[in-house]
Short mmCIF file of C-alpha atoms and ligand atoms in Angstrom, two decimals:
data_model
loop_
_atom_site.label_atom_id
_atom_site.label_comp_id
_atom_site.label_asym_id
_atom_site.label_seq_id
_atom_site.Cartn_x
_atom_site.Cartn_y
_atom_site.Cartn_z
CA MET A 1 -17.70 13.89 19.33
CA GLU A 2 -16.09 10.15 19.42
CA VAL A 3 -16.71 9.79 23.34
CA LYS A 4 -20.68 11.17 22.06
CA ARG A 5 -20.64 8.34 19.82
CA HIS A 6 -19.66 5.20 21.76
CA PHE A 7 -22.63 6.61 24.33
CA SER A 8 -25.41 6.31 21.87
CA TRP A 9 -23.52 2.69 20.45
CA ARG A 10 -24.11 1.41 24.24
CA SER A 11 -27.62 2.22 24.70
CA LEU A 12 -28.58 1.60 21.08
CA VAL A 13 -27.06 -2.11 22.61
CA THR A 14 -28.88 -1.86 25.90
CA ILE A 15 -32.24 -1.37 23.67
CA ALA A 16 -31.21 -3.77 22.09
CA ALA A 17 -30.58 -5.65 25.28
CA LEU A 18 -34.11 -5.52 26.24
CA CYS A 19 -35.87 -6.46 23.13
CA LEU A 20 -33.98 -9.55 23.70
CA PHE A 21 -35.05 -10.43 27.43
CA HIS A 22 -38.85 -8.97 25.82
CA VAL A 23 -38.80 -11.57 23.56
CA THR A 24 -37.62 -14.53 25.26
CA ALA A 25 -39.57 -13.94 28.66
CA GLY A 26 -42.49 -14.37 25.55
CA GLU A 27 -44.40 -10.75 26.70
CA THR A 28 -44.73 -10.36 22.87
CA THR A 29 -46.77 -12.12 20.59
CA LEU A 30 -47.71 -10.14 17.89
CA GLY A 31 -46.75 -9.43 14.34
CA GLN A 32 -45.57 -12.96 14.52
CA THR A 33 -46.85 -13.07 10.88
CA PRO A 34 -46.93 -9.46 8.64
CA GLN A 35 -49.67 -7.57 10.33
CA MET A 36 -52.70 -6.65 7.61
CA GLY A 37 -55.55 -3.92 7.25
CA TRP A 38 -56.74 -1.17 6.12
CA ASN A 39 -54.99 2.30 6.98
CA SER A 40 -56.63 6.32 5.82
CA TRP A 41 -53.93 7.55 4.11
CA ASN A 42 -53.53 6.90 0.59
CA THR A 43 -56.89 7.52 -0.53
CA PHE A 44 -58.22 10.39 2.73
CA LYS A 45 -54.84 12.12 3.94
CA ALA A 46 -54.71 13.94 6.70
CA ILE A 47 -58.50 15.01 5.56
CA ILE A 48 -60.34 12.11 7.88
CA ASN A 49 -63.85 11.42 9.79
CA GLU A 50 -65.14 9.15 11.92
CA SER A 51 -67.80 8.35 9.33
CA VAL A 52 -64.97 6.95 6.99
CA ILE A 53 -63.53 4.39 9.81
CA HIS A 54 -66.83 2.87 10.80
CA GLU A 55 -67.89 2.49 7.03
CA THR A 56 -64.34 1.46 6.64
CA ALA A 57 -65.30 -0.96 9.00
CA ARG A 58 -68.30 -2.23 8.02
CA LEU A 59 -66.69 -2.57 4.47
CA PHE A 60 -64.31 -4.99 6.36
CA GLY A 61 -67.69 -7.54 6.62
CA THR A 62 -69.92 -7.20 3.97
CA LEU A 63 -66.62 -7.82 1.41
CA GLY A 64 -64.78 -10.74 3.01
CA LEU A 65 -61.57 -8.67 3.88
CA GLN A 66 -61.90 -10.11 7.22
CA LYS A 67 -62.88 -13.07 6.22
CA ALA A 68 -59.90 -13.12 4.04
CA GLY A 69 -57.60 -11.99 7.24
CA TYR A 70 -57.51 -8.20 6.83
CA ASN A 71 -58.05 -7.10 11.02
CA TYR A 72 -56.60 -3.53 11.91
CA VAL A 73 -58.50 -0.50 11.12
CA VAL A 74 -55.46 2.14 11.07
CA ILE A 75 -56.52 6.23 11.37
CA ASP A 76 -53.59 7.77 10.03
CA ASP A 77 -52.77 11.45 10.11
CA GLY A 78 -55.05 14.08 11.00
CA TRP A 79 -57.58 12.58 13.86
CA ALA A 80 -56.20 14.88 16.45
CA ASN A 81 -56.65 18.31 17.20
CA HIS A 82 -54.24 20.60 16.14
CA SER A 83 -53.45 21.39 20.14
CA ARG A 84 -53.45 19.06 22.96
CA THR A 85 -55.70 19.48 26.35
CA ALA A 86 -54.73 22.24 28.72
CA ASP A 87 -53.26 18.90 30.71
CA GLY A 88 -50.91 18.40 27.52
CA TYR A 89 -53.01 15.21 26.69
CA LEU A 90 -54.00 14.21 22.94
CA GLN A 91 -57.16 15.27 22.34
CA ALA A 92 -58.91 13.88 19.03
CA ASN A 93 -60.70 16.73 16.57
CA VAL A 94 -63.72 17.06 17.76
CA THR A 95 -65.47 17.72 14.46
CA GLY A 96 -64.27 14.84 12.51
CA PHE A 97 -64.44 12.77 15.77
CA PRO A 98 -67.22 13.72 17.58
CA SER A 99 -67.61 10.56 19.81
CA GLY A 100 -64.04 10.42 20.60
CA ILE A 101 -61.30 7.66 19.74
CA LYS A 102 -62.85 5.07 22.87
CA ALA A 103 -66.04 5.28 21.30
CA LEU A 104 -64.19 4.58 18.58
CA ALA A 105 -62.82 1.71 19.56
CA ASP A 106 -65.16 0.41 21.02
CA LYS A 107 -67.33 0.01 17.94
CA VAL A 108 -64.38 -1.38 15.97
CA HIS A 109 -63.52 -3.82 18.39
CA ALA A 110 -67.63 -4.49 18.29
CA GLN A 111 -66.82 -6.14 15.30
CA GLY A 112 -63.81 -8.34 15.76
CA LEU A 113 -61.18 -5.72 14.62
CA LYS A 114 -58.50 -3.88 15.53
CA LEU A 115 -58.55 0.11 15.47
CA GLY A 116 -54.50 1.83 14.86
CA ILE A 117 -53.89 5.09 15.33
CA TYR A 118 -50.85 7.29 14.56
CA SER A 119 -48.36 10.09 16.12
CA ASP A 120 -45.27 11.20 14.90
CA SER A 121 -41.59 11.06 16.91
CA GLY A 122 -40.99 14.97 16.51
CA ILE A 123 -42.76 17.89 17.48
CA LEU A 124 -45.19 17.49 15.15
CA THR A 125 -46.54 15.50 12.81
CA CYS A 126 -46.59 16.28 9.38
CA ASP A 127 -50.22 17.12 9.10
CA PHE A 128 -48.36 20.17 12.38
CA LYS A 129 -51.16 18.41 14.69
CA PRO A 130 -49.01 17.37 18.49
CA GLY A 131 -46.37 15.03 17.37
CA SER A 132 -45.15 12.99 20.66
CA TRP A 133 -41.46 13.79 21.09
CA GLY A 134 -40.53 14.15 24.76
CA TYR A 135 -44.88 12.83 25.56
CA GLU A 136 -44.31 9.24 24.43
CA GLU A 137 -44.83 7.07 27.74
CA ARG A 138 -48.41 9.73 28.08
CA ASP A 139 -49.28 9.65 24.90
CA ALA A 140 -48.58 5.52 25.00
CA GLN A 141 -51.16 5.57 28.07
CA THR A 142 -53.62 7.90 26.24
CA PHE A 143 -54.18 5.44 23.50
CA ALA A 144 -53.90 2.06 26.07
CA SER A 145 -56.42 3.77 27.91
CA TRP A 146 -58.15 4.24 24.87
CA GLY A 147 -57.77 0.86 23.26
CA VAL A 148 -55.51 1.58 21.07
CA ASP A 149 -54.40 -1.57 18.88
CA TYR A 150 -52.08 -0.57 17.00
CA LEU A 151 -49.75 2.86 15.94
CA LYS A 152 -48.32 4.05 13.33
CA TYR A 153 -45.01 5.99 14.09
CA ASP A 154 -43.72 8.90 11.62
CA ASN A 155 -40.80 10.49 11.52
CA CYS A 156 -41.48 14.31 10.46
CA GLY A 157 -41.73 16.34 13.47
CA GLY A 158 -39.04 19.28 12.54
CA PHE A 159 -35.29 20.10 13.62
CA GLU A 160 -35.86 19.36 17.41
CA GLY A 161 -37.52 15.95 17.03
CA MET A 162 -35.27 15.20 14.33
CA THR A 163 -31.66 16.78 15.81
CA GLU A 164 -32.40 13.03 18.45
CA ALA A 165 -31.10 9.87 16.19
CA SER A 166 -33.94 7.41 15.16
CA GLN A 167 -33.15 4.58 17.38
CA VAL A 168 -33.80 7.20 20.75
CA ARG A 169 -36.87 8.38 19.19
CA PHE A 170 -38.77 5.31 18.50
CA GLY A 171 -37.21 3.30 20.68
CA THR A 172 -38.55 5.89 23.58
CA MET A 173 -41.56 4.94 22.53
CA LYS A 174 -41.33 0.86 22.11
CA ASN A 175 -40.61 0.92 25.78
CA ALA A 176 -43.53 3.53 26.23
CA LEU A 177 -46.19 1.36 24.95
CA GLU A 178 -44.29 -1.87 26.32
CA LEU A 179 -45.27 0.17 29.71
CA SER A 180 -48.29 1.40 28.75
CA GLY A 181 -49.67 -2.09 29.74
CA ARG A 182 -51.43 -3.16 26.80
CA LYS A 183 -50.59 -4.92 23.55
CA ILE A 184 -49.64 -2.44 20.87
CA PHE A 185 -48.73 -3.36 17.22
CA TYR A 186 -45.39 -0.39 16.50
CA SER A 187 -45.32 -0.24 13.30
CA VAL A 188 -41.93 2.12 12.67
CA CYS A 189 -42.30 4.71 9.64
CA GLU A 190 -38.79 6.86 9.72
CA TRP A 191 -38.69 6.01 5.78
CA GLY A 192 -35.61 3.96 5.79
CA PHE A 193 -33.04 6.47 7.33
CA GLN A 194 -30.22 5.96 8.35
CA PHE A 195 -30.79 1.79 7.19
CA PRO A 196 -33.25 0.44 9.77
CA TRP A 197 -32.99 -2.90 8.23
CA ARG A 198 -29.79 -2.95 10.63
CA TRP A 199 -31.74 -1.74 13.63
CA GLY A 200 -35.28 -1.57 12.85
CA GLY A 201 -35.22 -5.70 14.15
CA GLY A 202 -35.61 -4.42 17.24
CA ILE A 203 -37.62 -2.12 17.79
CA GLY A 204 -40.81 -2.04 15.59
CA HIS A 205 -43.11 -5.02 15.12
CA SER A 206 -42.37 -3.60 11.58
CA TYR A 207 -40.73 -0.56 9.75
CA ARG A 208 -40.61 0.93 6.64
CA ILE A 209 -37.43 0.96 4.13
CA SER A 210 -38.08 3.66 2.37
CA GLY A 211 -40.13 7.17 2.06
CA ASP A 212 -43.71 7.22 0.62
CA ILE A 213 -45.03 5.24 -2.03
CA THR A 214 -46.44 7.21 -4.80
CA ALA A 215 -49.97 6.10 -6.47
CA SER A 216 -48.12 4.86 -9.60
CA PHE A 217 -46.63 1.98 -11.53
CA THR A 218 -43.39 2.67 -12.14
CA ASN A 219 -43.01 6.65 -12.83
CA GLU A 220 -40.10 7.99 -10.71
CA THR A 221 -40.43 11.87 -11.29
CA GLY A 222 -40.64 12.18 -7.57
CA CYS A 223 -38.22 9.71 -6.22
CA ALA A 224 -34.56 10.37 -5.42
CA CYS A 225 -33.21 6.96 -3.88
CA LYS A 226 -33.78 4.66 -5.86
CA THR A 227 -31.88 1.99 -3.79
CA ALA A 228 -31.80 1.15 -0.94
CA TYR A 229 -28.56 2.22 0.25
CA CYS A 230 -29.16 6.23 -0.75
CA LEU A 231 -28.98 9.11 1.34
CA ASN A 232 -30.80 11.14 0.28
CA THR A 233 -33.98 8.83 1.37
CA GLY A 234 -36.77 10.78 3.22
CA TYR A 235 -40.61 12.10 2.05
CA ALA A 236 -39.67 11.78 -1.77
CA GLY A 237 -42.10 9.15 -2.97
CA CYS A 238 -41.44 6.49 -5.00
CA SER A 239 -42.64 3.48 -7.61
CA VAL A 240 -44.27 0.39 -7.10
CA LEU A 241 -41.13 -0.65 -9.58
CA THR A 242 -38.59 1.37 -7.95
CA ILE A 243 -40.16 -0.13 -4.09
CA ILE A 244 -39.90 -4.09 -5.03
CA ASN A 245 -36.11 -3.31 -6.54
CA LYS A 246 -34.70 -1.95 -3.35
CA MET A 247 -35.35 -4.30 -1.40
CA ARG A 248 -33.24 -7.05 -4.24
CA GLU A 249 -30.73 -5.26 -1.77
CA ILE A 250 -32.30 -5.82 1.75
CA SER A 251 -34.89 -8.53 2.07
CA GLN A 252 -32.53 -10.75 3.74
CA TYR A 253 -32.47 -8.11 6.73
CA GLY A 254 -36.69 -9.28 7.34
CA VAL A 255 -36.80 -11.29 10.18
CA GLN A 256 -39.94 -13.20 11.42
CA GLY A 257 -41.92 -9.92 14.41
CA HIS A 258 -39.91 -7.22 12.62
CA TRP A 259 -41.08 -6.93 9.14
CA LEU A 260 -39.49 -4.42 7.11
CA ASP A 261 -42.39 -2.24 5.40
CA MET A 262 -42.97 -1.77 1.95
CA ASP A 263 -45.23 0.62 2.58
CA MET A 264 -49.17 0.71 2.29
CA LEU A 265 -50.46 -0.39 -0.66
CA GLU A 266 -51.85 1.50 -3.39
CA ILE A 267 -54.17 -1.14 -4.96
CA GLY A 268 -57.32 0.21 -6.08
CA VAL A 269 -55.84 3.61 -6.00
CA ALA A 270 -53.53 3.77 -8.72
CA ASN A 271 -54.61 3.60 -12.15
CA MET A 272 -52.72 0.01 -12.43
CA THR A 273 -52.95 -2.53 -14.70
CA LEU A 274 -54.83 -5.90 -13.65
CA TYR A 275 -51.13 -7.60 -14.05
CA GLN A 276 -49.57 -4.59 -12.21
CA GLN A 277 -51.68 -4.98 -9.00
CA GLN A 278 -51.16 -8.50 -9.48
CA THR A 279 -47.65 -7.76 -9.08
CA HIS A 280 -47.60 -5.29 -6.75
CA PHE A 281 -49.63 -7.69 -4.52
CA THR A 282 -47.32 -10.76 -5.20
CA PHE A 283 -43.82 -8.78 -4.01
CA TRP A 284 -45.60 -6.82 -1.11
CA SER A 285 -46.38 -10.78 -0.03
CA ALA A 286 -43.93 -13.25 -1.19
CA LEU A 287 -41.45 -10.55 0.63
CA LYS A 288 -43.72 -10.76 3.71
CA SER A 289 -44.64 -6.46 3.91
CA PRO A 290 -47.48 -5.55 5.87
CA LEU A 291 -50.53 -5.98 3.73
CA ILE A 292 -52.03 -3.09 4.26
CA ILE A 293 -54.79 -1.25 1.81
CA GLY A 294 -54.84 2.21 0.95
CA ALA A 295 -57.98 2.18 -1.20
CA ASP A 296 -61.56 3.60 -0.58
CA LEU A 297 -63.42 0.54 0.51
CA SER A 298 -66.90 1.80 -0.56
CA ARG A 299 -65.21 2.23 -4.64
CA LEU A 300 -63.28 -0.72 -4.43
CA SER A 301 -63.97 -2.28 -8.10
CA ASN A 302 -64.79 -6.09 -8.29
CA GLU A 303 -60.91 -7.15 -9.84
CA SER A 304 -58.93 -4.71 -7.49
CA LEU A 305 -61.09 -6.84 -4.36
CA ALA A 306 -60.23 -10.58 -5.78
CA ILE A 307 -56.79 -9.40 -5.94
CA LEU A 308 -56.61 -8.24 -2.60
CA THR A 309 -58.45 -11.33 -1.01
CA ASN A 310 -56.41 -14.20 -3.67
CA LYS A 311 -55.90 -16.82 -0.95
CA ASN A 312 -53.67 -18.26 -3.00
CA ILE A 313 -51.35 -14.83 -2.10
CA ILE A 314 -52.05 -13.94 1.35
CA ALA A 315 -50.96 -17.07 2.64
CA LEU A 316 -47.84 -16.66 0.92
CA ASN A 317 -47.32 -13.38 3.12
CA GLN A 318 -48.29 -15.08 6.50
CA ASP A 319 -46.67 -18.50 5.65
CA SER A 320 -45.80 -19.99 9.36
CA LEU A 321 -41.77 -20.22 7.98
CA GLY A 322 -42.25 -15.62 7.91
CA LYS A 323 -38.99 -15.72 5.15
CA PRO A 324 -38.75 -12.57 2.11
CA VAL A 325 -38.37 -14.02 -0.99
CA SER A 326 -34.96 -13.22 -2.46
CA TYR A 327 -33.93 -12.24 -5.80
CA VAL A 328 -31.93 -14.07 -8.02
CA GLU A 329 -28.71 -12.41 -10.26
CA THR A 330 -28.35 -15.33 -11.79
CA LEU A 331 -31.98 -16.24 -13.20
CA SER A 332 -32.88 -12.73 -14.22
CA GLU A 333 -32.31 -10.09 -16.95
CA ASP A 334 -31.10 -7.21 -15.81
CA GLY A 335 -33.77 -4.63 -16.66
CA LEU A 336 -35.83 -7.31 -18.80
CA TRP A 337 -36.99 -9.86 -16.39
CA GLN A 338 -36.40 -11.02 -12.44
CA VAL A 339 -36.67 -14.15 -10.68
CA TRP A 340 -37.02 -14.26 -6.86
CA ALA A 341 -37.18 -17.28 -4.31
CA GLY A 342 -37.11 -18.57 -1.18
CA ASN A 343 -38.35 -21.20 1.01
CA ILE A 344 -42.09 -21.72 2.54
CA GLU A 345 -43.26 -24.14 4.55
CA SER A 346 -44.42 -26.43 2.10
CA GLY A 347 -41.24 -25.88 0.24
CA TYR A 348 -40.43 -22.74 -2.19
CA VAL A 349 -41.49 -20.34 -4.15
CA VAL A 350 -40.08 -18.73 -8.00
CA LEU A 351 -41.38 -15.10 -9.18
CA LEU A 352 -41.13 -14.49 -12.61
CA LEU A 353 -41.81 -10.70 -13.50
CA ASN A 354 -41.74 -9.08 -16.57
CA GLU A 355 -40.33 -5.97 -16.15
CA LYS A 356 -41.35 -4.55 -19.11
CA SER A 357 -44.11 -2.22 -20.63
CA TYR A 358 -44.66 -4.85 -23.49
CA PRO A 359 -44.74 -9.07 -23.32
CA GLN A 360 -41.85 -11.12 -23.21
CA THR A 361 -41.66 -14.89 -23.72
CA ILE A 362 -38.95 -16.32 -20.98
CA SER A 363 -38.29 -19.58 -20.16
CA LEU A 364 -36.98 -20.88 -16.16
CA GLN A 365 -35.82 -23.77 -15.05
CA LEU A 366 -37.68 -24.34 -11.30
CA SER A 367 -35.49 -27.13 -10.11
CA ASN A 368 -32.09 -26.73 -8.83
CA LEU A 369 -32.12 -23.82 -7.37
CA GLY A 370 -30.93 -25.00 -3.70
CA LEU A 371 -34.29 -24.88 -2.22
CA GLY A 372 -35.40 -28.68 -2.60
CA THR A 373 -36.32 -31.16 -4.56
CA PRO A 374 -39.54 -30.41 -6.95
CA ARG A 375 -43.19 -32.83 -6.37
CA LYS A 376 -45.87 -30.66 -7.18
CA ILE A 377 -46.00 -26.47 -8.97
CA VAL A 378 -48.86 -24.69 -9.37
CA GLU A 379 -48.82 -21.19 -10.54
CA LEU A 380 -50.71 -19.60 -8.02
CA TRP A 381 -52.38 -16.74 -10.12
CA SER A 382 -54.01 -19.13 -12.90
CA GLU A 383 -53.96 -22.13 -10.58
CA LYS A 384 -52.51 -24.49 -12.77
CA THR A 385 -50.55 -27.65 -12.55
CA LEU A 386 -47.08 -27.46 -14.11
CA LYS A 387 -45.79 -30.98 -15.99
CA THR A 388 -42.67 -30.56 -15.73
CA ASN A 389 -39.79 -28.39 -13.84
CA ALA A 390 -39.39 -26.14 -16.02
CA PHE A 391 -41.97 -22.52 -17.67
CA ASN A 392 -41.72 -21.38 -20.85
CA GLY A 393 -44.24 -18.92 -21.82
CA THR A 394 -45.54 -15.25 -22.55
CA LEU A 395 -45.59 -13.28 -19.98
CA GLN A 396 -47.76 -9.92 -20.56
CA PRO A 397 -47.15 -6.25 -19.79
CA TYR A 398 -45.48 -6.19 -16.12
CA GLN A 399 -46.48 -9.60 -15.52
CA THR A 400 -45.42 -11.96 -12.01
CA LEU A 401 -46.16 -15.16 -12.29
CA VAL A 402 -45.65 -17.35 -8.68
CA PHE A 403 -44.72 -21.09 -8.49
CA LYS A 404 -45.60 -22.63 -5.52
CA ILE A 405 -43.60 -26.12 -4.91
CA ASP A 406 -44.50 -28.43 -2.53
CA THR A 407 -41.19 -30.69 -1.87
CA ALA A 408 -41.14 -34.27 -0.67
C1 LIG B 501 -66.29 12.28 6.05
O1 LIG B 501 -65.16 12.53 4.92
C2 LIG B 501 -65.45 11.76 3.89
C3 LIG B 501 -64.04 11.82 3.01
O2 LIG B 501 -63.74 12.51 2.56
C4 LIG B 501 -66.96 12.24 3.54
O3 LIG B 501 -67.62 11.96 2.55
C5 LIG B 501 -68.33 13.01 4.84
O4 LIG B 501 -68.84 14.01 4.29
C6 LIG B 501 -67.09 13.76 5.82
N1 LIG B 501 -68.12 13.32 7.10
C7 LIG B 501 -68.66 14.35 8.16
C8 LIG B 501 -69.13 13.40 8.46
O5 LIG B 501 -67.84 15.07 7.84
C1 LIG B 502 -59.54 21.73 19.69
O1 LIG B 502 -59.25 22.27 21.39
C2 LIG B 502 -59.34 23.78 21.67
C3 LIG B 502 -58.42 23.17 23.54
O2 LIG B 502 -58.93 21.86 23.89
C4 LIG B 502 -60.71 22.84 21.95
O3 LIG B 502 -61.36 24.39 22.13
C5 LIG B 502 -61.67 23.40 20.75
O4 LIG B 502 -62.99 23.60 20.32
C6 LIG B 502 -60.78 22.15 19.74
N1 LIG B 502 -61.29 22.34 18.50
C7 LIG B 502 -61.68 21.03 17.96
C8 LIG B 502 -62.02 20.81 16.03
O5 LIG B 502 -61.54 19.85 18.07
C1 LIG B 503 -60.98 19.56 12.57
O1 LIG B 503 -61.16 18.62 11.30
C2 LIG B 503 -62.16 19.89 10.60
C3 LIG B 503 -61.92 18.73 9.10
O2 LIG B 503 -62.52 17.88 9.87
C4 LIG B 503 -60.91 20.84 10.42
O3 LIG B 503 -60.99 21.54 8.77
C5 LIG B 503 -60.51 21.39 10.95
O4 LIG B 503 -59.50 22.25 10.50
C6 LIG B 503 -60.10 21.18 12.44
N1 LIG B 503 -59.94 21.48 13.03
C7 LIG B 503 -58.35 21.16 13.90
C8 LIG B 503 -58.66 21.99 15.56
O5 LIG B 503 -57.43 20.59 13.91
C1 LIG B 504 -45.18 11.65 -12.26
O1 LIG B 504 -45.63 11.93 -11.12
C2 LIG B 504 -45.19 13.58 -10.97
C3 LIG B 504 -45.29 13.65 -9.36
O2 LIG B 504 -44.12 13.34 -9.20
C4 LIG B 504 -46.64 14.26 -11.97
O3 LIG B 504 -46.58 15.44 -11.71
C5 LIG B 504 -46.99 13.32 -12.94
O4 LIG B 504 -48.13 14.04 -13.85
C6 LIG B 504 -46.16 12.36 -12.89
N1 LIG B 504 -46.34 11.83 -15.08
C7 LIG B 504 -47.64 10.35 -15.18
C8 LIG B 504 -47.58 9.96 -16.61
O5 LIG B 504 -48.37 10.01 -14.41
C1 LIG B 505 -55.57 4.68 -16.67
O1 LIG B 505 -53.74 4.29 -17.76
C2 LIG B 505 -54.55 3.38 -18.87
C3 LIG B 505 -53.57 3.30 -19.77
O2 LIG B 505 -52.53 2.25 -18.60
C4 LIG B 505 -55.29 5.21 -19.82
O3 LIG B 505 -55.76 4.30 -21.26
C5 LIG B 505 -56.56 5.62 -19.23
O4 LIG B 505 -56.42 7.30 -19.94
C6 LIG B 505 -55.88 5.91 -18.04
N1 LIG B 505 -57.27 6.33 -17.06
C7 LIG B 505 -57.29 7.43 -15.66
C8 LIG B 505 -58.43 8.00 -15.19
O5 LIG B 505 -56.20 7.81 -15.91
C1 LIG B 506 -68.98 -6.66 -8.23
O1 LIG B 506 -69.55 -8.20 -7.57
C2 LIG B 506 -70.33 -7.93 -7.06
C3 LIG B 506 -70.60 -9.00 -6.30
O2 LIG B 506 -70.08 -10.01 -6.53
C4 LIG B 506 -71.73 -7.62 -8.33
O3 LIG B 506 -72.85 -7.56 -7.58
C5 LIG B 506 -71.57 -6.62 -9.05
O4 LIG B 506 -72.71 -6.41 -9.96
C6 LIG B 506 -70.34 -6.78 -10.18
N1 LIG B 506 -69.75 -6.01 -10.42
C7 LIG B 506 -69.65 -5.79 -11.40
C8 LIG B 506 -69.03 -4.41 -12.14
O5 LIG B 506 -68.87 -6.78 -12.13
C1 LIG B 507 -40.17 -21.60 -25.82
O1 LIG B 507 -41.40 -22.25 -25.82
C2 LIG B 507 -41.54 -20.82 -28.01
C3 LIG B 507 -42.58 -21.59 -28.12
O2 LIG B 507 -43.50 -21.10 -27.97
C4 LIG B 507 -40.18 -21.49 -28.48
O3 LIG B 507 -39.86 -20.85 -29.80
C5 LIG B 507 -39.23 -21.62 -27.09
O4 LIG B 507 -37.51 -22.53 -28.47
C6 LIG B 507 -38.65 -23.20 -25.84
N1 LIG B 507 -38.27 -22.22 -25.60
C7 LIG B 507 -37.97 -23.53 -24.35
C8 LIG B 507 -35.98 -23.12 -23.93
O5 LIG B 507 -38.04 -24.44 -24.38
#
């Protein structure tokens, strides 16, 4: 047993070394900022077809999402036929995708957008379609030949797949994508098993840190794991607030090019208040999570659209430093309000979250955080400039204020 373990650590080192080689060789510039786009799962689950993708791509333009920076249209689970071709290739379900994935990619590309697709590191996907376990190179080549730009790679797939370490299963597809001859963004989705922030940076451009998000701001009924290091991670879903809380332990592991993925957005999906939606978008942005919309764009409210296209908050996500904010324990009041802070290119940013279902009056000193000397302070949602280096005011239930502090 011990010997085996040593061997797998050695192959891990090899994977890490390969990764370093590719970065230094300048072969990949993908993922220099967190990816922005849309994914079918949060609304459509596995019942998906090409007209939904066409319509979504069209709405990227008409709703101003493309202009705001969203460019990946990602098809999640449910696109494939239940069996491979007689030759062993993946094929689309012809009922849902009669034109095929290549034609769909061409159409999406013609609009200046990119197409993402989904597969799984096991024998089967979560929707019991063929997984890529044992077919990694072939499937990566198939995706490349179709003109696919992005792969979300999942963690379902039955006993056989799960007996191989995550590092091996997800690393094999990383290598296959690199051999495919096409630049394909690699979105690792292994639900936070075995603490991927310890190793995920060597494999994916982004990697999920927990099980699926639920369409709720606080409901924890189905959430077995409320902390990042809980052993029972996996599929069980947690709310927006719990996923934010998990990041308190691990935000420091996020590095440019290998983003911690807090999962797809529930803005416009869940029944959330304006302030809950703002808080959701603020934390995903400031923690440098991918911004992948999960809503049905044809039914998006103006309120949700305005949040998803807020220039100030998106700029925080796409900031050139690529540094996630961290939890500031000394300024927070556990269970009542949270303060997070971190550097951005123009200075630093401070987040103040009212974690309660009632309003709270909070005062907060915004200088002396060791992040620079304030020259100008603007609250990004209201765009109001503060006259002093301190804030004293009332936050509504679950509201987050975002102070952008320019330094000299
Ligand atoms: C595609 O899916 C959407 C959403 O589920 C549905 O409304 C529509 O009827 C489907 N279109 C076809 C052609 O199946
Ligand atoms: C699925 O694939 C089989 C075998 O290739 C084919 O006969 C069938 O028509 C396909 N069905 C759909 C819905 O794509
Ligand atoms: C193909 O997709 C349709 C819905 O679009 C579904 O009813 C059918 O079961 C799927 N067929 C296969 C073979 O996956
Ligand atoms: C909370 O989530 C569970 C499922 O995880 C659901 O059954 C329940 O209805 C939800 N409660 C509320 C108040 O939304
Ligand atoms: C949404 O939540 C509000 C309270 O936050 C509630 O009054 C309303 O009924 C909910 N709507 C739906 C459709 O669940
Ligand atoms: C949403 O915004 C559009 C475009 O600005 C406008 O035409 C429409 O009336 C708005 N809808 C609502 C419900 O306010
Ligand atoms: C904050 O403002 C409230 C009134 O809105 C006042 O009662 C309180 O003393 C102020 N706190 C600080 C620290 O200035």
